[in-house]
Short mmCIF file of C-alpha atoms in Angstrom, two decimals:
data_model
loop_
_atom_site.label_atom_id
_atom_site.label_comp_id
_atom_site.label_asym_id
_atom_site.label_seq_id
_atom_site.Cartn_x
_atom_site.Cartn_y
_atom_site.Cartn_z
CA UNK A 300 117.46 96.32 81.09
CA UNK A 301 116.23 96.18 84.69
CA UNK A 302 113.70 93.54 83.71
CA UNK A 303 116.51 91.11 82.80
CA UNK A 304 116.51 90.29 86.51
CA UNK A 305 113.20 88.44 86.03
CA UNK A 306 113.39 87.24 82.42
CA UNK A 307 116.96 86.52 81.26
CA UNK A 308 119.01 83.39 81.89
CA UNK A 309 118.25 79.78 82.65
CA UNK A 310 117.82 80.49 86.36
CA UNK A 311 114.88 82.77 85.52
CA UNK A 312 112.84 79.92 84.06
CA UNK A 313 110.44 79.94 87.07
CA UNK A 314 109.59 83.64 86.71
CA UNK A 315 109.28 83.31 82.92
CA UNK A 316 106.94 80.40 83.47
CA UNK A 317 104.70 82.58 85.63
CA UNK A 318 104.84 85.43 83.10
CA UNK A 319 103.83 83.03 80.34
CA UNK A 320 100.66 82.42 82.36
CA UNK A 321 99.79 86.10 81.83
CA UNK A 322 100.03 85.67 78.05
CA UNK A 323 103.69 86.40 77.34
CA UNK A 324 105.72 84.40 74.79
CA UNK A 325 109.40 84.10 73.81
CA UNK A 326 109.46 87.28 71.72
CA UNK A 327 108.17 89.33 74.67
CA UNK A 328 111.16 88.52 76.86
CA UNK A 329 113.50 90.72 74.81
CA UNK A 330 111.22 93.77 75.05
CA UNK A 331 111.17 96.51 77.71
CA UNK A 332 108.69 95.85 80.51
CA UNK A 333 106.69 99.01 81.22
CA UNK A 334 104.27 99.35 84.12
CA UNK A 335 101.08 101.39 84.11
CA UNK A 336 100.10 102.65 87.56
CA UNK A 337 96.38 103.11 87.01
CA UNK A 338 94.37 104.93 89.67
CA UNK A 339 91.05 104.18 87.93
CA UNK A 340 88.02 103.62 90.12
CA UNK A 341 84.35 104.37 89.73
CA UNK A 342 84.01 106.37 92.97
CA UNK A 343 86.04 109.44 92.05
CA UNK A 344 84.76 111.55 89.12
CA UNK A 345 88.32 112.48 88.23
CA UNK A 346 89.11 108.77 87.82
CA UNK A 347 86.09 107.18 86.17
CA UNK A 348 87.62 107.56 82.70
CA UNK A 349 91.18 106.60 83.54
CA UNK A 350 90.67 103.03 82.36
CA UNK A 351 90.34 104.38 78.82
CA UNK A 352 93.47 106.48 79.25
CA UNK A 353 95.38 103.48 80.63
CA UNK A 354 94.26 101.41 77.64
CA UNK A 355 95.60 104.11 75.32
CA UNK A 356 98.92 104.17 77.18
CA UNK A 357 99.10 100.38 76.75
CA UNK A 358 98.51 100.75 73.01
CA UNK A 359 101.36 103.25 72.78
CA UNK A 360 103.73 100.99 74.74
CA UNK A 361 102.96 98.03 72.52
CA UNK A 362 103.24 100.11 69.32
CA UNK A 363 106.74 101.14 70.40
CA UNK A 364 107.82 97.56 71.07
CA UNK A 365 107.30 97.31 74.81
CA UNK A 366 105.30 94.98 77.04
CA UNK A 367 102.72 96.71 79.23
CA UNK A 368 101.65 95.62 82.70
CA UNK A 369 98.85 97.45 84.52
CA UNK A 370 98.51 97.63 88.29
CA UNK A 371 96.05 99.46 90.51
CA UNK A 372 96.61 102.42 92.80
CA UNK A 373 94.05 103.75 95.33
CA UNK A 374 92.50 107.20 95.16
CA UNK A 375 90.46 109.31 97.58
CA UNK A 376 87.87 111.83 96.40
CA UNK A 377 88.38 114.72 98.81
CA UNK A 378 84.95 116.14 98.08
CA UNK A 379 83.24 112.89 99.05
CA UNK A 380 85.54 112.43 102.07
CA UNK A 381 85.03 116.03 103.24
CA UNK A 382 83.59 116.72 106.66
CA UNK A 383 83.81 113.24 108.21
CA UNK A 384 86.37 110.69 109.39
CA UNK A 385 87.23 109.80 105.80
CA UNK A 386 89.07 113.07 105.23
CA UNK A 387 91.70 111.99 107.76
CA UNK A 388 92.81 109.41 105.22
CA UNK A 389 93.27 111.75 102.28
CA UNK A 390 96.77 113.11 102.92
CA UNK A 391 97.74 109.72 104.33
CA UNK A 392 96.89 108.21 100.94
CA UNK A 393 99.64 110.26 99.27
CA UNK A 394 102.24 108.16 101.06
CA UNK A 395 100.32 104.95 100.39
CA UNK A 396 100.23 105.72 96.66
CA UNK A 397 103.97 106.39 96.56
CA UNK A 398 104.54 103.11 98.40
CA UNK A 399 102.22 101.17 96.05
CA UNK A 400 104.16 102.38 93.02
CA UNK A 401 107.47 101.55 94.68
CA UNK A 402 106.32 98.06 95.64
CA UNK A 403 105.06 97.16 92.16
CA UNK A 404 107.89 98.71 90.13
CA UNK A 405 110.65 97.29 92.32
CA UNK A 406 109.11 93.85 92.92
CA UNK A 407 108.78 93.21 89.21
CA UNK A 408 111.96 94.97 88.03
CA UNK A 409 110.11 97.10 85.52
CA UNK A 410 112.15 99.07 83.00
CA UNK A 411 109.86 102.08 83.24
CA UNK A 412 106.37 103.10 84.26
CA UNK A 413 103.59 105.51 83.42
CA UNK A 414 101.38 107.01 86.11
CA UNK A 415 97.77 107.39 85.00
CA UNK A 416 96.52 109.79 87.60
CA UNK A 417 94.24 112.64 88.58
CA UNK A 418 93.14 114.41 91.75
CA UNK A 419 94.61 115.77 94.90
CA UNK A 420 96.93 113.19 96.48
CA UNK A 421 97.29 110.67 93.67
CA UNK A 422 99.41 112.85 91.38
CA UNK A 423 101.72 114.03 94.20
CA UNK A 424 102.07 110.45 95.45
CA UNK A 425 103.10 109.22 92.00
CA UNK A 426 105.55 112.11 91.59
CA UNK A 427 107.10 111.23 94.95
CA UNK A 428 107.48 107.65 93.77
CA UNK A 429 109.10 108.82 90.53
CA UNK A 430 111.78 110.71 92.45
CA UNK A 431 112.29 107.97 95.01
CA UNK A 432 112.66 105.12 92.50
CA UNK A 433 114.47 107.02 89.71
CA UNK A 434 113.24 104.46 87.21
CA UNK A 435 112.18 105.97 83.82
CA UNK A 436 108.70 107.41 84.36
CA UNK A 437 106.11 109.79 82.95
CA UNK A 438 102.63 110.86 84.02
CA UNK A 439 99.30 111.24 82.23
CA UNK A 440 96.95 113.40 84.27
CA UNK A 441 93.30 112.73 83.50
CA UNK A 442 92.22 116.35 82.96
CA UNK A 443 89.60 118.71 84.38
CA UNK A 444 85.86 118.27 84.09
CA UNK A 445 83.79 120.92 82.39
CA UNK A 446 82.18 123.56 84.57
CA UNK A 447 78.49 123.04 85.19
CA UNK A 448 75.73 125.52 84.41
CA UNK A 449 73.32 126.80 87.04
CA UNK A 450 70.69 129.17 85.68
CA UNK A 451 73.08 130.12 82.90
CA UNK A 452 76.02 130.80 85.23
CA UNK A 453 79.11 128.54 85.46
CA UNK A 454 79.06 126.33 88.55
CA UNK A 455 81.40 123.89 90.27
CA UNK A 456 81.79 122.00 93.54
CA UNK A 457 82.55 125.24 95.37
CA UNK A 458 79.10 126.45 94.28
CA UNK A 459 77.45 123.56 96.13
CA UNK A 460 79.39 124.02 99.35
CA UNK A 461 78.62 127.74 99.40
CA UNK A 462 74.95 127.06 98.59
CA UNK A 463 74.77 125.23 101.93
CA UNK A 464 75.98 128.38 103.66
CA UNK A 465 73.37 130.43 101.85
CA UNK A 466 70.76 127.91 102.95
CA UNK A 467 71.88 128.24 106.59
CA UNK A 468 71.63 132.01 106.26
CA UNK A 469 68.10 131.76 104.88
CA UNK A 470 69.14 133.02 101.44
CA UNK A 471 68.31 129.78 99.59
CA UNK A 472 65.74 127.08 100.11
CA UNK A 473 66.38 123.35 99.97
CA UNK A 474 65.28 123.05 96.35
CA UNK A 475 67.87 125.65 95.31
CA UNK A 476 70.60 123.65 97.02
CA UNK A 477 69.39 120.56 95.17
CA UNK A 478 69.55 122.40 91.84
CA UNK A 479 73.13 123.43 92.58
CA UNK A 480 73.97 119.85 93.56
CA UNK A 481 72.63 118.50 90.29
CA UNK A 482 74.26 121.12 88.06
CA UNK A 483 77.75 121.67 89.46
CA UNK A 484 79.62 118.51 88.40
CA UNK A 485 78.44 117.52 84.93
CA UNK A 486 80.82 114.65 84.17
CA UNK A 487 84.22 113.02 84.26
CA UNK A 488 87.35 114.85 85.27
CA UNK A 489 88.88 116.63 88.24
CA UNK A 490 86.86 119.53 89.67
CA UNK A 491 86.75 122.35 87.14
CA UNK A 492 88.44 125.16 89.10
CA UNK A 493 92.11 125.60 89.93
CA UNK A 494 91.81 123.43 93.00
CA UNK A 495 94.53 121.02 94.16
CA UNK A 496 94.04 118.35 91.49
CA UNK A 497 94.39 120.70 88.55
CA UNK A 498 97.15 122.68 90.22
CA UNK A 499 99.25 119.53 90.57
CA UNK A 500 98.47 118.45 86.99
CA UNK A 501 99.78 121.81 85.78
CA UNK A 502 102.91 121.58 87.91
CA UNK A 503 103.60 118.03 86.71
CA UNK A 504 103.83 119.43 83.20
CA UNK A 505 106.08 122.26 84.40
CA UNK A 506 108.42 119.80 86.11
CA UNK A 507 108.75 118.03 82.78
CA UNK A 508 107.13 114.74 83.78
CA UNK A 509 104.05 114.88 81.55
CA UNK A 510 103.83 115.70 77.87
CA UNK A 511 103.36 119.25 76.65
CA UNK A 512 99.72 120.35 76.98
CA UNK A 513 98.69 117.55 79.34
CA UNK A 514 98.07 119.67 82.46
CA UNK A 515 95.05 121.63 81.23
CA UNK A 516 93.72 119.33 78.48
CA UNK A 517 90.12 118.58 79.41
CA UNK A 518 89.07 115.09 80.49
CA UNK A 519 86.54 114.85 77.64
CA UNK A 520 88.96 116.11 74.96
CA UNK A 521 89.39 113.42 72.25
CA UNK A 522 93.07 114.43 72.03
CA UNK A 523 93.63 113.06 75.53
CA UNK A 524 93.72 109.48 74.32
CA UNK A 525 96.26 110.28 71.62
CA UNK A 526 98.38 112.10 74.20
CA UNK A 527 98.16 108.97 76.37
CA UNK A 528 99.25 106.78 73.45
CA UNK A 529 102.15 109.13 72.75
CA UNK A 530 103.15 108.95 76.42
CA UNK A 531 103.27 105.16 76.15
CA UNK A 532 105.42 105.33 73.03
CA UNK A 533 107.67 107.92 74.60
CA UNK A 534 108.03 105.82 77.73
CA UNK A 535 109.53 102.92 75.81
CA UNK A 536 112.06 105.31 74.27
CA UNK A 537 112.96 106.80 77.65
CA UNK A 538 113.38 103.33 79.13
CA UNK A 539 115.69 102.23 76.32
CA UNK A 540 117.80 105.37 76.74
CA UNK A 541 117.80 105.18 80.54
CA UNK A 542 116.33 108.66 80.96
CA UNK A 543 115.19 108.72 84.58
CA UNK A 544 113.13 111.28 86.53
CA UNK A 545 116.19 112.62 88.36
CA UNK A 546 117.81 113.47 85.00
CA UNK A 547 114.75 115.63 84.31
CA UNK A 548 113.76 117.11 87.67
CA UNK A 549 116.29 119.06 89.71
CA UNK A 550 116.29 122.17 91.90
CA UNK A 551 115.66 124.39 88.86
CA UNK A 552 112.60 122.31 87.91
CA UNK A 553 111.22 122.66 91.43
CA UNK A 554 111.75 126.43 91.38
CA UNK A 555 110.02 126.65 88.00
CA UNK A 556 107.06 124.72 89.43
CA UNK A 557 106.78 127.20 92.30
CA UNK A 558 107.00 130.12 89.83
CA UNK A 559 104.09 128.77 87.80
CA UNK A 560 102.19 127.96 91.00
CA UNK A 561 102.48 131.60 92.07
CA UNK A 562 101.52 132.89 88.61
CA UNK A 563 98.34 130.84 88.31
CA UNK A 564 97.29 131.08 91.98
CA UNK A 565 97.39 127.40 92.78
CA UNK A 566 96.14 125.53 95.82
CA UNK A 567 97.81 125.98 99.21
CA UNK A 568 98.23 122.21 99.25
CA UNK A 569 101.22 122.69 96.97
CA UNK A 570 103.03 123.94 100.08
CA UNK A 571 102.72 120.35 101.32
CA UNK A 572 103.23 118.49 98.06
CA UNK A 573 106.12 120.31 96.40
CA UNK A 574 108.46 120.04 99.43
CA UNK A 575 107.61 116.34 99.78
CA UNK A 576 108.21 115.74 96.07
CA UNK A 577 111.43 117.76 96.15
CA UNK A 578 112.70 115.67 99.04
CA UNK A 579 112.22 112.46 97.06
CA UNK A 580 114.22 114.02 94.21
CA UNK A 581 117.03 114.93 96.60
CA UNK A 582 116.24 118.65 96.50
CA UNK A 583 116.20 120.57 99.78
CA UNK A 584 113.53 123.28 100.05
CA UNK A 585 111.21 124.85 102.59
CA UNK A 586 108.30 127.28 102.82
CA UNK A 587 110.59 130.29 102.46
CA UNK A 588 111.04 129.46 98.76
CA UNK A 589 107.30 129.89 98.19
CA UNK A 590 107.32 133.28 99.82
CA UNK A 591 110.42 134.62 98.10
CA UNK A 592 109.16 133.56 94.66
CA UNK A 593 105.70 134.91 95.49
CA UNK A 594 107.24 138.36 95.91
CA UNK A 595 108.84 138.12 92.46
CA UNK A 596 106.14 136.49 90.32
CA UNK A 597 102.76 138.21 89.91
CA UNK A 598 99.41 136.45 89.78
CA UNK A 599 98.40 136.62 86.10
CA UNK A 600 95.26 134.50 85.81
CA UNK A 601 92.15 134.53 87.98
CA UNK A 602 90.61 131.08 88.21
CA UNK A 603 88.15 129.66 90.69
CA UNK A 604 88.02 129.68 93.68
CA UNK A 605 89.24 133.28 93.78
CA UNK A 606 88.28 134.41 90.28
CA UNK A 607 85.65 133.98 87.56
CA UNK A 608 87.43 131.57 85.22
CA UNK A 609 87.64 127.78 85.05
CA UNK A 610 90.22 125.35 83.67
CA UNK A 611 88.52 125.33 80.25
CA UNK A 612 89.32 129.06 80.01
CA UNK A 613 93.00 128.51 80.82
CA UNK A 614 93.17 125.66 78.31
CA UNK A 615 91.71 127.86 75.57
CA UNK A 616 94.13 130.65 76.49
CA UNK A 617 97.00 128.31 75.63
CA UNK A 618 97.38 126.18 78.75
CA UNK A 619 100.65 125.75 80.61
CA UNK A 620 102.80 126.41 77.50
CA UNK A 621 101.20 129.87 77.34
CA UNK A 622 101.86 130.43 81.06
CA UNK A 623 105.49 129.46 80.46
CA UNK A 624 105.64 131.95 77.59
CA UNK A 625 104.46 134.71 79.94
CA UNK A 626 107.07 133.71 82.51
CA UNK A 627 109.92 133.20 80.05
CA UNK A 628 112.11 135.97 81.57
CA UNK A 629 111.93 134.21 84.94
CA UNK A 630 112.29 130.57 83.89
CA UNK A 631 115.36 128.40 84.30
CA UNK A 632 115.88 125.90 81.53
CA UNK A 633 115.18 122.26 82.29
CA UNK A 634 114.59 119.05 80.31
CA UNK A 635 111.15 117.45 79.81
CA UNK A 636 109.82 114.04 78.81
CA UNK A 637 108.38 115.77 75.73
CA UNK A 638 111.86 116.26 74.29
CA UNK A 639 112.15 120.06 73.94
CA UNK A 640 113.40 121.87 77.02
CA UNK A 641 111.08 123.98 79.14
CA UNK A 642 112.36 127.28 77.74
CA UNK A 643 112.06 125.92 74.19
CA UNK A 644 108.42 125.07 74.85
CA UNK A 645 107.88 128.53 76.35
CA UNK A 646 109.57 130.32 73.43
CA UNK A 647 107.51 128.62 70.73
CA UNK A 648 104.18 129.02 72.58
CA UNK A 649 101.77 131.94 72.57
CA UNK A 650 98.91 133.38 74.61
CA UNK A 651 95.48 133.20 72.96
CA UNK A 652 93.46 135.19 75.50
CA UNK A 653 95.17 138.19 77.07
CA UNK A 654 92.51 138.70 79.72
CA UNK A 655 92.37 135.13 81.01
CA UNK A 656 96.17 135.11 80.99
CA UNK A 657 97.38 138.64 81.52
CA UNK A 658 100.89 139.97 80.82
CA UNK A 659 103.33 140.41 83.69
CA UNK A 660 102.91 144.20 83.67
CA UNK A 661 99.11 143.95 83.99
CA UNK A 662 98.56 141.18 86.56
CA UNK A 663 95.52 140.44 88.69
CA UNK A 664 97.75 140.79 91.75
CA UNK A 665 101.27 142.15 92.03
CA UNK A 666 102.37 139.14 94.06
CA UNK A 667 101.94 135.41 93.56
CA UNK A 668 99.09 133.26 94.73
CA UNK A 669 100.49 131.99 98.04
CA UNK A 670 101.90 133.87 101.03
CA UNK A 671 103.71 132.39 104.02
CA UNK A 672 102.90 134.08 107.32
CA UNK A 673 105.05 133.84 110.44
CA UNK A 674 104.91 135.33 113.91
CA UNK A 675 104.41 134.33 117.53
CA UNK A 676 101.38 132.25 116.52
CA UNK A 677 103.19 130.44 113.69
CA UNK A 678 106.94 130.38 114.38
CA UNK A 679 107.54 127.79 111.65
CA UNK A 680 105.07 129.37 109.24
CA UNK A 681 101.51 129.20 107.96
CA UNK A 682 100.03 129.38 104.47
CA UNK A 683 97.29 131.45 102.82
CA UNK A 684 96.06 131.64 99.25
CA UNK A 685 96.35 135.42 99.07
CA UNK A 686 95.06 135.58 95.49
CA UNK A 687 91.67 134.38 96.83
CA UNK A 688 91.54 136.97 99.65
CA UNK A 689 89.65 140.24 99.17
CA UNK A 690 91.51 143.50 99.74
CA UNK A 691 89.47 144.18 102.87
CA UNK A 692 90.71 140.96 104.50
CA UNK A 693 94.41 141.33 103.73
CA UNK A 694 94.79 142.95 107.14
CA UNK A 695 92.41 141.77 109.84
CA UNK A 696 92.29 141.89 113.63
CA UNK A 697 89.68 140.02 115.60
CA UNK A 698 88.91 138.06 118.73
CA UNK A 699 89.57 134.35 118.81
CA UNK A 700 86.78 131.79 118.92
CA UNK A 701 88.60 128.53 119.65
CA UNK A 702 87.56 125.00 118.66
CA UNK A 703 89.40 121.75 119.27
CA UNK A 704 88.03 120.07 116.13
CA UNK A 705 86.37 120.83 112.81
CA UNK A 706 83.17 119.20 114.11
CA UNK A 707 82.95 121.69 116.99
CA UNK A 708 83.47 124.57 114.57
CA UNK A 709 80.79 123.33 112.19
CA UNK A 710 78.24 122.97 115.00
CA UNK A 711 79.02 126.49 116.15
CA UNK A 712 78.77 128.00 112.66
CA UNK A 713 75.51 126.22 111.90
CA UNK A 714 74.20 127.21 115.33
CA UNK A 715 74.61 130.89 114.52
CA UNK A 716 77.35 131.49 117.08
CA UNK A 717 79.77 133.13 114.63
CA UNK A 718 79.77 136.90 114.27
CA UNK A 719 81.72 139.47 112.31
CA UNK A 720 85.02 140.39 113.92
CA UNK A 721 85.86 136.84 114.98
CA UNK A 722 88.91 134.78 114.14
CA UNK A 723 87.85 131.14 114.20
CA UNK A 724 90.66 128.91 115.44
CA UNK A 725 90.38 125.21 114.56
CA UNK A 726 93.18 123.21 116.16
CA UNK A 727 94.18 119.59 116.72
CA UNK A 728 93.61 119.02 112.99
CA UNK A 729 97.28 118.92 111.98
CA UNK A 730 99.24 115.96 110.59
CA UNK A 731 99.64 114.43 114.07
CA UNK A 732 96.72 115.94 115.94
CA UNK A 733 93.88 114.91 113.61
CA UNK A 734 95.78 112.77 112.60
CA UNK A 735 95.97 113.14 108.83
CA UNK A 736 95.57 116.93 108.47
CA UNK A 737 92.09 116.91 106.91
CA UNK A 738 90.98 119.57 104.45
CA UNK A 739 88.25 121.83 105.71
CA UNK A 740 86.16 123.21 102.87
CA UNK A 741 82.88 122.95 104.76
CA UNK A 742 83.55 125.67 107.41
CA UNK A 743 85.00 128.14 104.91
CA UNK A 744 82.21 127.58 102.40
CA UNK A 745 79.50 127.93 105.04
CA UNK A 746 80.99 131.24 106.15
CA UNK A 747 81.22 132.46 102.55
CA UNK A 748 77.68 131.35 101.80
CA UNK A 749 76.40 133.08 104.92
CA UNK A 750 77.95 136.34 103.75
CA UNK A 751 80.56 136.49 106.52
CA UNK A 752 83.72 136.02 104.45
CA UNK A 753 84.50 139.76 104.63
CA UNK A 754 84.25 139.86 108.41
CA UNK A 755 85.39 136.49 109.74
CA UNK A 756 88.81 134.87 109.42
CA UNK A 757 89.87 131.27 110.07
CA UNK A 758 93.18 129.84 111.16
CA UNK A 759 94.04 126.18 111.63
CA UNK A 760 96.90 123.76 112.08
CA UNK A 761 94.99 121.65 109.55
CA UNK A 762 94.58 122.61 105.93
CA UNK A 763 92.02 124.05 103.59
CA UNK A 764 90.73 122.74 100.29
CA UNK A 765 92.06 124.10 97.03
CA UNK A 766 88.50 125.38 96.57
CA UNK A 767 88.74 127.61 99.66
CA UNK A 768 88.66 131.38 99.36
CA UNK A 769 88.77 134.23 101.86
CA UNK A 770 90.84 134.91 104.97
CA UNK A 771 91.67 131.29 105.67
CA UNK A 772 95.16 130.59 107.02
CA UNK A 773 96.21 126.95 107.28
CA UNK A 774 99.28 124.84 108.07
CA UNK A 775 99.94 126.76 111.30
CA UNK A 776 103.18 125.27 112.65
CA UNK A 777 104.03 123.92 115.12
CA UNK A 778 100.62 122.29 115.42
CA UNK A 779 98.66 122.09 118.65
CA UNK A 780 99.48 118.41 119.19
CA UNK A 781 103.17 119.37 119.16
CA UNK A 782 102.50 122.12 121.70
CA UNK A 783 102.69 124.96 119.20
CA UNK A 784 101.45 128.40 120.32
CA UNK A 785 98.04 127.69 118.73
CA UNK A 786 97.45 125.26 121.63
CA UNK A 787 97.68 128.18 124.08
CA UNK A 788 94.88 130.25 122.52
CA UNK A 789 91.68 131.01 124.41
CA UNK A 790 88.40 132.62 123.44
CA UNK A 791 88.77 136.38 123.28
CA UNK A 792 92.49 136.52 122.52
CA UNK A 793 93.21 139.23 119.96
CA UNK A 794 94.71 137.88 116.75
CA UNK A 795 96.17 139.99 113.96
CA UNK A 796 96.54 138.76 110.39
CA UNK A 797 98.69 140.93 108.13
CA UNK A 798 99.19 139.22 104.79
CA UNK A 799 101.21 142.01 103.10
CA UNK A 800 103.59 142.03 106.08
CA UNK A 801 103.51 138.20 106.26
CA UNK A 802 102.59 138.24 109.96
CA UNK A 803 100.30 136.08 112.11
CA UNK A 804 100.33 137.29 115.72
CA UNK A 805 98.39 136.93 118.93
CA UNK A 806 98.45 139.76 121.45
CA UNK A 807 100.20 137.72 124.13
CA UNK A 808 103.72 137.92 125.49
CA UNK A 809 106.13 135.04 125.06
CA UNK A 810 105.94 134.53 128.83
CA UNK A 811 102.14 134.27 128.77
CA UNK A 812 102.19 131.79 125.89
CA UNK A 813 104.77 129.64 127.71
CA UNK A 814 102.78 129.77 130.96
CA UNK A 815 99.60 128.68 129.21
CA UNK A 816 101.34 125.88 127.32
CA UNK A 817 102.67 124.55 130.62
CA UNK A 818 99.09 123.82 131.64
CA UNK A 819 98.00 122.36 128.28
CA UNK A 820 97.48 118.65 127.90
CA UNK A 821 97.30 117.90 124.16
CA UNK A 822 94.11 116.24 123.03
CA UNK A 823 94.79 112.67 121.93
CA UNK A 824 92.17 111.30 119.56
CA UNK A 825 93.65 107.80 120.02
CA UNK A 826 93.87 106.79 116.35
CA UNK A 827 94.04 103.19 115.28
CA UNK A 828 95.37 101.37 112.25
CA UNK A 829 97.02 103.35 109.49
CA UNK A 830 96.33 106.69 111.23
CA UNK A 831 98.25 105.53 114.30
CA UNK A 832 101.25 104.53 112.17
CA UNK A 833 101.02 107.81 110.26
CA UNK A 834 101.16 109.86 113.47
CA UNK A 835 104.31 108.08 114.56
CA UNK A 836 106.15 108.90 111.31
CA UNK A 837 104.75 112.17 109.95
CA UNK A 838 106.80 115.36 110.07
CA UNK A 839 105.62 118.96 110.38
CA UNK A 840 103.44 120.51 107.68
CA UNK A 841 106.17 123.13 107.27
CA UNK A 842 108.34 120.31 105.88
CA UNK A 843 105.64 118.91 103.59
CA UNK A 844 104.20 116.41 106.10
CA UNK A 845 106.40 113.68 104.71
CA UNK A 846 107.04 110.46 106.59
CA UNK A 847 110.39 109.84 108.22
#
């Protein structure tokens, strides 16, 4: 066992002595040492219950004859961090989380580890660590929260953000916004729509690194603790057999994850996370894989932010096993930590609600949830959640209104300067330019709440929240800080968005773009601390914004 490095032989007496101080005795030194990477905190609603889940994992490890060690991992709540300096740290935290897991697992020669996780960057960070370390590992995702109720209608965090836009437009008063605020997030769990957190939980299950049913099982479901215990027991078995993440996840697993992502209409943030995870597993992929699979796999469920349903509805329709059953003709077989292969799970599963989870020949959209747009404005690509775009916005031409930060855009929107027919351009918010590539749910939600989502588009070298809907195109690459064409744009330039044709163009010649860029001096926001280090290492969003 790996842990023999710290517990076996006379020369390990000093480390055994220290371990005895934690409560270990002679009989423990022949058992597998299993870590629990616990991202519990009492700031993030998706994490406030993870201590109970971690305790259940510990019980399972000990029942199976292992020794459990728990260590902490940070977590950022994107909703709380939204719209201020804190959001610049969100994507950065993905790398920090992967590093934390690496440091603890390697320093203490653990035989295996379980990631107790939830929310947007924590799950991807742990998956990256799993591929990088290739030490036996499994994940327990904490589950979605229930949708709230506002005057008898389901509500979620998106409801609150859009209520602010309605307030700005004079459609709601302050008390109505307060009622939405109090109703939308009723308790523990990740936000109740198919935003980034729940998308990544679903894809973790597809990649075979969490137990069957984990991805959509609600945070308040009593079965969650038993699933956590079973994960602990299973982890000891995997550690004894030497079953590592790279024996489970390969190129086929990654392709299957993208297929499910397209079918359920997941967050555009997967276009950052899946390539970064794939890289740590030694799998080479780029944005083109998303687009090619999107043309093959239809969008078969319609969850928030683009549709009427929430995660509870998908869970009751059969969860990810039911999605796999729908996609069975398209799936490649792959192993899972559950034991049965992915196609075995798909074959024995069934769909319980044929409207929430439609058949392939009766989809909500003929193509998958994400489209990759290229053109003279995005030579390396850009990303849009096309399943959350209305038919009227699939093709859109408008005049640019250019901002050099999200703050400038917000002031302009709230000041009533935005009109139908505009394409709002928010630049210098990419991985290097921000730095940190902050999510921007506030501008998109204000526009939606103000009733302008059918007549105003947004493009950015930053990114949008998984809760964003409408004509919002993010991840424009190269970014402005790297002198991409977006840095050359000026107010009044005519921009054309054609999602079916996968084009993002500005009506400027290559010569004009080059001439303008010659005169551009990139805005340097002079970051300090971790953001400064991040800028020096981060790669393009088209590559997953990984560090190199």
